[in-house]
Coordinates of N, CA, C and O and ligand atoms in Angstrom, one line a residue:
X632 N -59.8 123.2 80.3 CA -59.3 121.8 80.5 C -59.7 120.9 79.3 O -60.9 120.8 79.0
X633 N -58.7 120.4 78.6 CA -59.1 119.5 77.5 C -58.6 118.1 77.8 O -57.5 117.9 78.3
X634 N -59.5 117.2 77.5 CA -59.1 115.8 77.7 C -58.7 115.3 76.3 O -59.4 115.3 75.4
X635 N -57.4 115.0 76.2 CA -56.9 114.6 75.0 C -57.4 113.1 74.7 O -57.8 112.4 75.6
X636 N -57.2 112.8 73.5 CA -57.6 111.4 73.1 C -56.9 110.4 74.1 O -55.7 110.4 74.2
X637 N -57.8 109.6 74.7 CA -57.3 108.8 75.8 C -57.1 107.4 75.4 O -57.4 106.4 76.1
X638 N -56.6 107.2 74.2 CA -56.3 105.8 73.8 C -55.3 105.2 74.7 O -55.4 104.0 75.0
X639 N -54.3 106.0 75.1 CA -53.3 105.5 76.0 C -53.5 106.0 77.4 O -53.6 107.2 77.6
X640 N -53.6 105.1 78.3 CA -53.6 105.5 79.7 C -52.2 105.8 80.1 O -51.3 105.1 79.8
X641 N -52.0 107.0 80.7 CA -50.6 107.4 81.1 C -50.1 106.4 82.1 O -50.8 106.1 83.1
X642 N -48.9 106.0 81.9 CA -48.2 105.2 82.9 C -47.8 106.0 84.1 O -47.5 107.2 83.9
X643 N -47.9 105.5 85.3 CA -47.4 106.2 86.4 C -45.9 105.9 86.5 O -45.4 104.9 85.9
X644 N -45.2 106.7 87.3 CA -43.7 106.4 87.5 C -43.5 105.0 88.1 O -42.6 104.3 87.7
X645 N -44.4 104.6 89.0 CA -44.2 103.3 89.6 C -44.4 102.2 88.6 O -43.6 101.2 88.5
X646 N -45.4 102.4 87.7 CA -45.6 101.4 86.7 C -44.4 101.3 85.7 O -43.9 100.2 85.3
X647 N -43.9 102.5 85.4 CA -42.7 102.5 84.6 C -41.5 101.7 85.2 O -40.9 100.9 84.5
X648 N -41.3 102.0 86.5 CA -40.2 101.3 87.1 C -40.4 99.8 87.1 O -39.4 99.0 86.9
X649 N -41.6 99.4 87.2 CA -41.9 97.9 87.2 C -41.7 97.3 85.8 O -41.4 96.2 85.6
X650 N -41.8 98.2 84.8 CA -41.7 97.7 83.4 C -40.3 97.9 82.9 O -40.0 97.4 81.8
X651 N -39.4 98.5 83.6 CA -38.1 98.9 83.0 C -37.3 97.7 82.6 O -36.6 97.7 81.6
X652 N -37.4 96.6 83.4 CA -36.5 95.5 83.0 C -37.1 94.9 81.7 O -36.3 94.5 80.8
X653 N -38.4 94.8 81.6 CA -38.9 94.3 80.3 C -38.6 95.2 79.2 O -38.3 94.8 78.1
X654 N -38.7 96.5 79.4 CA -38.3 97.5 78.4 C -36.9 97.2 77.9 O -36.7 97.2 76.7
X655 N -36.0 97.1 78.9 CA -34.6 96.9 78.5 C -34.3 95.6 77.8 O -33.4 95.5 77.0
X656 N -35.1 94.6 78.2 CA -35.0 93.3 77.5 C -35.7 93.3 76.1 O -35.5 92.4 75.4
X657 N -36.4 94.4 75.8 CA -37.1 94.4 74.6 C -38.3 93.5 74.6 O -38.8 93.0 73.6
X658 N -38.8 93.2 75.9 CA -39.9 92.3 76.0 C -41.3 92.9 76.2 O -42.2 92.2 76.3
X659 N -41.3 94.2 76.1 CA -42.6 94.8 76.2 C -43.4 94.7 74.9 O -42.9 94.9 73.8
X660 N -44.7 94.4 75.0 CA -45.6 94.5 73.9 C -45.6 95.9 73.3 O -45.3 96.9 74.0
X661 N -45.8 96.0 72.0 CA -45.7 97.3 71.3 C -46.4 98.4 72.0 O -45.9 99.5 72.2
X662 N -47.6 98.1 72.4 CA -48.5 99.1 73.1 C -47.8 99.7 74.3 O -47.8 100.9 74.6
X663 N -47.4 98.8 75.2 CA -46.7 99.2 76.4 C -45.4 99.9 76.2 O -45.1 100.9 76.9
X664 N -44.7 99.4 75.2 CA -43.4 100.0 74.8 C -43.7 101.5 74.4 O -43.0 102.4 74.9
X665 N -44.8 101.7 73.7 CA -45.1 103.0 73.3 C -45.5 103.9 74.5 O -45.1 105.1 74.6
X666 N -46.3 103.3 75.4 CA -46.7 104.1 76.6 C -45.5 104.4 77.4 O -45.3 105.5 78.0
X667 N -44.6 103.4 77.5 CA -43.3 103.6 78.3 C -42.6 104.8 77.7 O -42.2 105.8 78.4
X668 N -42.4 104.9 76.4 CA -41.7 106.0 75.8 C -42.4 107.3 75.9 O -41.7 108.3 76.0
X669 N -43.7 107.3 75.8 CA -44.4 108.5 76.0 C -44.2 109.1 77.4 O -44.0 110.3 77.6
X670 N -44.2 108.2 78.4 CA -43.9 108.7 79.8 C -42.5 109.2 79.9 O -42.3 110.3 80.4
X671 N -41.5 108.4 79.4 CA -40.1 108.8 79.5 C -39.9 110.2 78.9 O -39.1 111.0 79.4
X672 N -40.6 110.4 77.8 CA -40.4 111.7 77.0 C -40.5 112.9 77.9 O -39.8 113.9 77.7
X673 N -41.4 112.9 78.8 CA -41.7 114.1 79.6 C -41.4 114.0 81.1 O -41.7 114.8 81.9
X674 N -40.8 112.9 81.5 CA -40.6 112.7 82.9 C -39.1 112.5 83.2 O -38.5 111.5 82.9
X675 N -38.5 113.6 83.6 CA -37.0 113.6 83.8 C -36.6 112.6 84.9 O -35.5 112.0 84.8
X676 N -37.4 112.4 85.9 CA -37.1 111.4 86.9 C -36.9 110.0 86.3 O -36.0 109.3 86.7
X677 N -37.9 109.6 85.5 CA -37.8 108.3 84.9 C -36.7 108.2 83.8 O -36.1 107.2 83.6
X678 N -36.4 109.3 83.2 CA -35.3 109.4 82.2 C -34.0 109.1 83.0 O -33.2 108.3 82.6
X679 N -33.9 109.7 84.2 CA -32.7 109.5 85.0 C -32.6 108.0 85.5 O -31.6 107.4 85.5
X680 N -33.8 107.5 85.9 CA -33.9 106.1 86.3 C -33.5 105.1 85.2 O -32.7 104.2 85.5
X681 N -34.0 105.4 84.1 CA -33.6 104.5 82.9 C -32.1 104.6 82.6 O -31.5 103.5 82.4
X682 N -31.6 105.8 82.7 CA -30.2 105.9 82.4 C -29.4 105.2 83.5 O -28.3 104.5 83.1
X683 N -29.8 105.3 84.7 CA -29.1 104.6 85.8 C -29.2 103.1 85.6 O -28.2 102.4 85.8
X684 N -30.3 102.6 85.2 CA -30.5 101.1 85.0 C -29.5 100.7 83.9 O -28.9 99.7 84.0
X685 N -29.5 101.5 82.8 CA -28.6 101.1 81.7 C -27.1 101.1 82.1 O -26.4 100.2 81.8
X686 N -26.8 102.1 83.0 CA -25.4 102.2 83.5 C -25.1 101.0 84.4 O -24.1 100.4 84.3
X687 N -26.1 100.6 85.2 CA -25.9 99.5 86.1 C -25.7 98.2 85.3 O -24.8 97.4 85.7
X688 N -26.4 98.1 84.3 CA -26.3 96.9 83.4 C -24.9 96.9 82.8 O -24.2 95.9 82.7
X689 N -24.5 98.0 82.3 CA -23.2 98.1 81.7 C -22.1 97.8 82.7 O -21.1 97.1 82.3
X690 N -22.2 98.3 83.9 CA -21.1 98.1 84.9 C -21.1 96.6 85.4 O -20.1 96.0 85.5
X691 N -22.3 96.2 85.8 CA -22.4 94.9 86.4 C -22.6 93.7 85.4 O -22.4 92.6 85.7
X692 N -23.0 94.1 84.2 CA -23.3 93.1 83.2 C -24.6 92.4 83.4 O -24.9 91.4 82.7
X693 N -25.4 92.8 84.3 CA -26.6 92.2 84.5 C -27.6 93.1 85.1 O -27.3 94.2 85.6
X694 N -28.9 92.7 85.2 CA -30.0 93.5 85.6 C -30.7 92.7 86.7 O -31.2 91.6 86.4
X695 N -30.7 93.2 87.9 CA -31.4 92.6 89.0 C -31.2 91.1 89.0 O -32.1 90.3 88.8
X696 N -30.0 90.6 89.2 CA -29.6 89.2 89.0 C -30.5 88.3 89.8 O -30.8 87.2 89.4
X697 N -30.9 88.8 91.0 CA -31.7 87.9 91.9 C -33.1 87.6 91.2 O -33.7 86.6 91.6
X698 N -33.5 88.4 90.3 CA -34.8 88.2 89.7 C -34.7 87.4 88.4 O -35.8 87.1 87.8
X699 N -33.5 87.1 88.0 CA -33.4 86.4 86.7 C -32.9 85.0 86.8 O -32.0 84.7 87.6
X700 N -33.4 84.1 86.0 CA -32.8 82.8 85.9 C -31.5 82.9 85.1 O -31.3 83.9 84.4
X701 N -30.6 82.0 85.3 CA -29.4 82.1 84.5 C -29.6 82.1 83.0 O -28.9 82.9 82.3
X702 N -30.6 81.4 82.5 CA -30.8 81.5 81.1 C -31.3 82.9 80.6 O -30.8 83.4 79.7
X703 N -32.2 83.4 81.4 CA -32.7 84.7 81.1 C -31.6 85.7 81.2 O -31.5 86.6 80.3
X704 N -30.7 85.6 82.1 CA -29.6 86.5 82.3 C -28.7 86.4 81.1 O -28.3 87.5 80.6
X705 N -28.3 85.3 80.7 CA -27.4 85.2 79.5 C -28.1 85.6 78.2 O -27.4 86.3 77.4
X706 N -29.4 85.4 78.1 CA -30.1 85.9 76.9 C -30.1 87.4 76.9 O -29.9 88.1 75.9
X707 N -30.2 88.0 78.1 CA -30.2 89.4 78.3 C -28.8 90.0 77.9 O -28.7 91.0 77.2
X708 N -27.8 89.3 78.4 CA -26.5 89.8 78.1 C -26.2 89.7 76.6 O -25.6 90.7 76.1
X709 N -26.6 88.7 76.0 CA -26.5 88.6 74.5 C -27.2 89.8 73.9 O -26.6 90.4 73.0
X710 N -28.4 90.0 74.3 CA -29.1 91.1 73.7 C -28.4 92.5 73.9 O -28.3 93.3 73.0
X711 N -27.9 92.7 75.1 CA -27.2 93.9 75.3 C -25.9 94.0 74.5 O -25.6 95.1 74.0
X712 N -25.2 93.0 74.4 CA -24.0 93.0 73.5 C -24.4 93.4 72.1 O -23.7 94.2 71.5
X713 N -25.5 92.8 71.7 CA -26.0 93.1 70.3 C -26.3 94.6 70.2 O -26.0 95.2 69.2
X714 N -26.9 95.2 71.3 CA -27.3 96.6 71.2 C -26.1 97.5 71.1 O -26.1 98.6 70.6
X715 N -25.0 97.1 71.8 CA -23.9 98.0 72.0 C -23.1 98.2 70.8 O -22.3 99.1 70.6
X716 N -23.2 97.3 69.9 CA -22.5 97.4 68.6 C -23.3 98.1 67.6 O -24.3 97.5 67.1
Ligands
ZN981 ZN1 -42.0 109.1 85.6

């Protein structure tokens, strides 16, 4: 058993799910963003979840609308439009 350099605490799947909206908004601090991507790299469940979230956004044009203010939502939409080009 080797304990690898523990600079980064591994995110749990639940933490990742809670962070996914911020991740998609590009609102995660660099460190969390990095941890998010480390988790995603080896977790097919979360890869599927992220893909599903992206698809939902593409189809509905929004992300969890009930959780977003109108300003946040339109900022988000602008951001996604920017990404898609
Ligand atoms: Zn996971």
